């Protein structure tokens, strides 16, 4: 209660004026935070086995990442690995996935308490830190919150707080109030591209309001989510990948794909970014419209006739060569993690459906088709991700985010049991 009072009394907008509606914002955020701690225990066929194997799985993950670390050039971040040739691809800190490697190491450290994993995470965080000033990307939520956000959750430090707040400010510079969105990709003058993936960057902004008392971050996140709800979704609750807005008027110019099969198809990872994003929106605001949106997306995904029995989606729900199309294991990791959180807000029947589905996904990902044998896959955990099919990059390879959300989903399952 003392903390709640402090937050209310210290709340200021970026102009320095007290914002009355902000009291409501902070009240909702505080209540959400408190009520998140009361969660029901979840079980489905396979849950017990996954939970019983958890220590072993995280030990395996740590050993794999130590192998990966041995092959990592200094200052570089893992991107993917090609088992057929034994070749790696690495990135610099500006690549959208740079936060997943330290984030995964920290999730492993949390479960194993293996200090070597923590030390490697801290080493690479120092390389990543400069991205807090990167205003040329919308991916700062992925990059900085999965990494520094996790580090700060495990061992809060003033420097992490500064890095995260600076990152939130950098991300906010891409917000256009006329469009009502944060810009995803820079494009031709006058065009303003927003991708569904961008929903994943909003969690950083909620965190920033909570710790700074500046409600402008919160309002940016809510406005972005509302605009996205209005324009990204089709009547069946699948989503477009890219919306091209007129930067001057906010009018929609066109709706299309970049990473999916076709403009009107349902690119699997885009669908699950939306599911995860609106689940976070409900957690942070307790506004029921976001819960309804997340439930509607879950319904679209779980009832889709092209969702295979092992619940690892094809890379696009409308890929032309189903059932021989490639699957995207990363989409399953993200979906499992999102469904487990959503199950804690949903009614009893939906919660059971979500936990059953997430457990099936995690069981599938844990079998030898997807989870690499020890010492294989270049040290990555999950095989058979599809990064960018149309560009023919990272196709049927491991992906850092496939690993990260697999670990997060396992942690969530453990915490719910
Ligand atoms: N643009 C992020 C992704 O490939 O999912």
Short mmCIF file of C-alpha atoms in Angstrom, two decimals, residues 45-279:
data_model
loop_
_atom_site.label_atom_id
_atom_site.label_comp_id
_atom_site.label_asym_id
_atom_site.label_seq_id
_atom_site.Cartn_x
_atom_site.Cartn_y
_atom_site.Cartn_z
CA UNK A 45 -1.78 -34.97 -19.64
CA UNK A 46 2.01 -34.63 -19.89
CA UNK A 47 2.40 -31.76 -17.40
CA UNK A 48 3.75 -33.96 -14.61
CA UNK A 49 6.37 -35.44 -16.91
CA UNK A 50 7.51 -32.02 -18.14
CA UNK A 51 7.72 -30.67 -14.60
CA UNK A 52 9.54 -33.78 -13.35
CA UNK A 53 12.10 -33.43 -16.16
CA UNK A 54 12.52 -29.67 -15.63
CA UNK A 55 15.84 -29.74 -13.73
CA UNK A 56 17.32 -32.09 -16.28
CA UNK A 57 16.02 -29.97 -19.18
CA UNK A 58 17.52 -26.76 -17.81
CA UNK A 59 20.84 -28.55 -17.10
CA UNK A 60 20.82 -29.78 -20.70
CA UNK A 61 20.03 -26.23 -21.90
CA UNK A 62 22.95 -24.80 -19.92
CA UNK A 63 25.34 -27.39 -21.38
CA UNK A 64 24.10 -26.62 -24.89
CA UNK A 65 24.61 -22.88 -24.43
CA UNK A 66 28.12 -23.44 -23.07
CA UNK A 67 28.87 -25.18 -26.37
CA UNK A 68 27.30 -22.27 -28.24
CA UNK A 69 29.37 -19.80 -26.19
CA UNK A 70 32.60 -21.58 -27.15
CA UNK A 71 31.84 -20.92 -30.82
CA UNK A 72 30.76 -17.31 -30.36
CA UNK A 73 33.20 -14.65 -31.60
CA UNK A 74 33.76 -11.86 -29.05
CA UNK A 75 31.17 -9.06 -29.29
CA UNK A 76 28.88 -11.23 -31.45
CA UNK A 77 25.43 -12.69 -30.80
CA UNK A 78 24.18 -16.07 -32.04
CA UNK A 79 21.66 -15.90 -34.85
CA UNK A 80 21.35 -19.42 -36.24
CA UNK A 81 23.22 -22.59 -37.18
CA UNK A 82 23.12 -24.87 -40.22
CA UNK A 83 23.49 -28.48 -39.09
CA UNK A 84 24.22 -29.75 -42.62
CA UNK A 85 27.36 -27.61 -42.97
CA UNK A 86 28.19 -26.97 -39.33
CA UNK A 87 28.18 -23.21 -40.04
CA UNK A 88 26.91 -20.53 -37.68
CA UNK A 89 25.48 -17.12 -38.41
CA UNK A 90 26.21 -14.41 -35.87
CA UNK A 91 24.97 -10.85 -35.53
CA UNK A 92 26.00 -7.60 -33.95
CA UNK A 93 24.06 -6.06 -31.06
CA UNK A 94 21.72 -4.13 -33.37
CA UNK A 95 19.98 -7.26 -34.73
CA UNK A 96 16.44 -7.61 -33.36
CA UNK A 97 17.28 -10.93 -31.67
CA UNK A 98 20.32 -9.77 -29.67
CA UNK A 99 18.47 -9.86 -26.34
CA UNK A 100 17.45 -13.50 -26.55
CA UNK A 101 20.92 -14.98 -25.95
CA UNK A 102 21.50 -13.16 -22.63
CA UNK A 103 17.81 -13.65 -21.79
CA UNK A 104 18.04 -17.40 -22.29
CA UNK A 105 21.26 -17.62 -20.26
CA UNK A 106 19.53 -15.79 -17.41
CA UNK A 107 16.44 -18.04 -17.56
CA UNK A 108 18.78 -21.04 -17.38
CA UNK A 109 20.73 -19.49 -14.50
CA UNK A 110 17.48 -18.86 -12.62
CA UNK A 111 16.67 -22.57 -12.69
CA UNK A 112 20.16 -24.09 -12.38
CA UNK A 113 22.01 -21.47 -10.30
CA UNK A 114 25.01 -22.19 -12.53
CA UNK A 115 27.14 -19.06 -12.10
CA UNK A 116 28.99 -19.62 -15.38
CA UNK A 117 25.73 -19.00 -17.26
CA UNK A 118 25.10 -15.82 -15.30
CA UNK A 119 28.64 -14.57 -15.92
CA UNK A 120 28.31 -15.11 -19.65
CA UNK A 121 25.00 -13.24 -19.64
CA UNK A 122 26.61 -10.30 -17.84
CA UNK A 123 29.51 -10.30 -20.31
CA UNK A 124 27.22 -10.07 -23.34
CA UNK A 125 24.89 -7.52 -21.69
CA UNK A 126 27.83 -5.13 -21.69
CA UNK A 127 28.04 -5.49 -25.47
CA UNK A 128 24.28 -5.00 -25.80
CA UNK A 129 23.99 -1.92 -23.58
CA UNK A 130 24.70 0.64 -26.33
CA UNK A 131 21.44 -0.32 -28.08
CA UNK A 132 19.53 1.62 -25.41
CA UNK A 133 20.16 4.66 -27.62
CA UNK A 134 19.06 2.98 -30.84
CA UNK A 135 16.10 4.93 -32.19
CA UNK A 136 16.27 3.20 -35.57
CA UNK A 137 14.37 0.07 -34.50
CA UNK A 138 11.05 -0.82 -32.90
CA UNK A 139 12.57 -4.02 -31.51
CA UNK A 140 13.95 -2.52 -28.30
CA UNK A 141 11.39 -4.42 -26.23
CA UNK A 142 12.68 -7.73 -27.54
CA UNK A 143 16.30 -6.61 -27.34
CA UNK A 144 16.38 -4.88 -23.98
CA UNK A 145 13.47 -6.25 -21.93
CA UNK A 146 14.12 -9.96 -22.54
CA UNK A 147 17.75 -9.32 -21.52
CA UNK A 148 18.14 -6.39 -19.10
CA UNK A 149 14.55 -6.79 -17.92
CA UNK A 150 15.31 -10.36 -16.88
CA UNK A 151 18.65 -9.37 -15.34
CA UNK A 152 16.88 -6.67 -13.35
CA UNK A 153 14.16 -9.06 -12.22
CA UNK A 154 16.79 -11.50 -10.92
CA UNK A 155 19.11 -8.90 -9.34
CA UNK A 156 17.77 -5.32 -9.52
CA UNK A 157 20.46 -2.68 -10.09
CA UNK A 158 20.20 1.11 -10.67
CA UNK A 159 22.21 0.74 -13.90
CA UNK A 160 19.70 -1.75 -15.31
CA UNK A 161 16.89 0.65 -14.45
CA UNK A 162 18.68 3.44 -16.29
CA UNK A 163 19.32 1.23 -19.33
CA UNK A 164 15.69 0.10 -19.47
CA UNK A 165 14.28 3.60 -19.04
CA UNK A 166 16.60 4.97 -21.71
CA UNK A 167 15.50 2.13 -24.00
CA UNK A 168 11.83 2.95 -23.33
CA UNK A 169 12.51 6.60 -24.23
CA UNK A 170 14.29 5.56 -27.45
CA UNK A 171 11.38 3.30 -28.40
CA UNK A 172 8.88 6.08 -27.67
CA UNK A 173 10.56 8.39 -30.21
CA UNK A 174 9.05 6.17 -32.92
CA UNK A 175 5.48 6.91 -31.78
CA UNK A 176 3.34 9.00 -34.14
CA UNK A 177 0.21 10.35 -32.38
CA UNK A 178 -1.64 10.91 -35.67
CA UNK A 179 -1.24 7.28 -36.65
CA UNK A 180 -1.54 6.12 -33.04
CA UNK A 181 1.34 3.65 -33.39
CA UNK A 182 5.03 3.11 -32.87
CA UNK A 183 6.70 2.85 -36.27
CA UNK A 184 8.09 -0.60 -37.01
CA UNK A 185 10.08 -0.18 -40.17
CA UNK A 186 11.40 2.93 -41.81
CA UNK A 187 9.94 3.20 -45.31
CA UNK A 188 9.36 5.65 -48.17
CA UNK A 189 8.68 9.23 -47.04
CA UNK A 190 5.03 9.58 -46.01
CA UNK A 191 4.57 5.86 -45.32
CA UNK A 192 4.42 4.42 -41.83
CA UNK A 193 4.78 0.64 -41.51
CA UNK A 194 3.57 -1.24 -38.45
CA UNK A 195 3.94 -4.99 -38.03
CA UNK A 196 1.98 -7.18 -35.61
CA UNK A 197 5.30 -8.23 -34.00
CA UNK A 198 5.49 -4.74 -32.52
CA UNK A 199 2.93 -5.75 -29.87
CA UNK A 200 5.84 -7.53 -28.17
CA UNK A 201 7.70 -4.27 -27.51
CA UNK A 202 4.98 -2.75 -25.33
CA UNK A 203 5.83 -4.63 -22.12
CA UNK A 204 8.96 -2.45 -21.76
CA UNK A 205 6.77 0.67 -21.81
CA UNK A 206 4.48 -0.61 -19.04
CA UNK A 207 7.55 -1.38 -16.95
CA UNK A 208 8.85 2.14 -17.60
CA UNK A 209 5.66 3.78 -16.31
CA UNK A 210 5.66 1.54 -13.25
CA UNK A 211 9.18 2.49 -12.20
CA UNK A 212 9.31 6.11 -13.37
CA UNK A 213 5.75 7.27 -12.64
CA UNK A 214 5.68 8.80 -16.14
CA UNK A 215 2.35 7.68 -17.59
CA UNK A 216 3.25 8.75 -21.15
CA UNK A 217 4.84 5.32 -21.75
CA UNK A 218 1.62 3.64 -20.65
CA UNK A 219 -0.50 5.82 -22.91
CA UNK A 220 1.75 5.12 -25.88
CA UNK A 221 1.44 1.36 -25.32
CA UNK A 222 -2.36 1.50 -24.95
CA UNK A 223 -2.79 3.71 -28.02
CA UNK A 224 -0.57 1.44 -30.12
CA UNK A 225 -2.50 -1.65 -28.98
CA UNK A 226 -5.87 -0.01 -29.72
CA UNK A 227 -4.84 1.12 -33.21
CA UNK A 228 -3.45 -2.34 -33.92
CA UNK A 229 -6.69 -3.95 -32.74
CA UNK A 230 -8.62 -1.75 -35.11
CA UNK A 231 -6.56 -2.34 -38.26
CA UNK A 232 -4.46 -5.48 -38.02
CA UNK A 233 -7.22 -8.02 -37.41
CA UNK A 234 -9.54 -9.71 -39.88
CA UNK A 235 -13.09 -10.78 -39.02
CA UNK A 236 -11.85 -14.32 -38.20
CA UNK A 237 -9.32 -12.82 -35.71
CA UNK A 238 -6.27 -13.73 -37.73
CA UNK A 239 -3.95 -10.80 -38.31
CA UNK A 240 -2.17 -9.14 -41.18
CA UNK A 241 1.56 -8.87 -40.84
CA UNK A 242 2.10 -5.30 -42.08
CA UNK A 243 -0.18 -2.27 -42.10
CA UNK A 244 1.03 0.66 -44.15
CA UNK A 245 -0.38 3.92 -42.73
CA UNK A 246 -0.23 7.38 -44.19
CA UNK A 247 2.14 9.08 -41.75
CA UNK A 248 0.41 12.46 -42.14
CA UNK A 249 -3.24 11.38 -41.78
CA UNK A 250 -3.13 7.97 -40.10
CA UNK A 251 -5.27 6.47 -42.89
CA UNK A 252 -4.53 2.88 -43.89
CA UNK A 253 -2.83 2.76 -47.32
CA UNK A 254 -2.60 -1.02 -47.58
CA UNK A 255 -2.46 -4.26 -45.63
CA UNK A 256 0.10 -6.86 -46.59
CA UNK A 257 2.66 -9.43 -45.57
CA UNK A 258 6.44 -9.43 -45.47
CA UNK A 259 7.29 -12.76 -43.85
CA UNK A 260 4.12 -14.71 -44.59
CA UNK A 261 2.98 -16.69 -47.61
CA UNK A 262 0.51 -14.10 -48.96
CA UNK A 263 -1.08 -10.79 -48.04
CA UNK A 264 -4.27 -12.55 -46.93
CA UNK A 265 -2.62 -15.55 -45.26
CA UNK A 266 -2.05 -16.14 -41.55
CA UNK A 267 1.72 -16.13 -40.98
CA UNK A 268 2.12 -18.34 -37.90
CA UNK A 269 4.60 -16.31 -35.92
CA UNK A 270 2.70 -13.12 -36.52
CA UNK A 271 -0.44 -14.72 -35.09
CA UNK A 272 1.37 -15.76 -31.92
CA UNK A 273 3.06 -12.39 -31.44
CA UNK A 274 -0.47 -10.98 -31.37
CA UNK A 275 -1.62 -13.62 -28.89
CA UNK A 276 1.30 -12.93 -26.57
CA UNK A 277 0.98 -9.16 -26.99
CA UNK A 278 -2.72 -8.93 -26.08
CA UNK A 279 -2.20 -11.27 -23.13
#
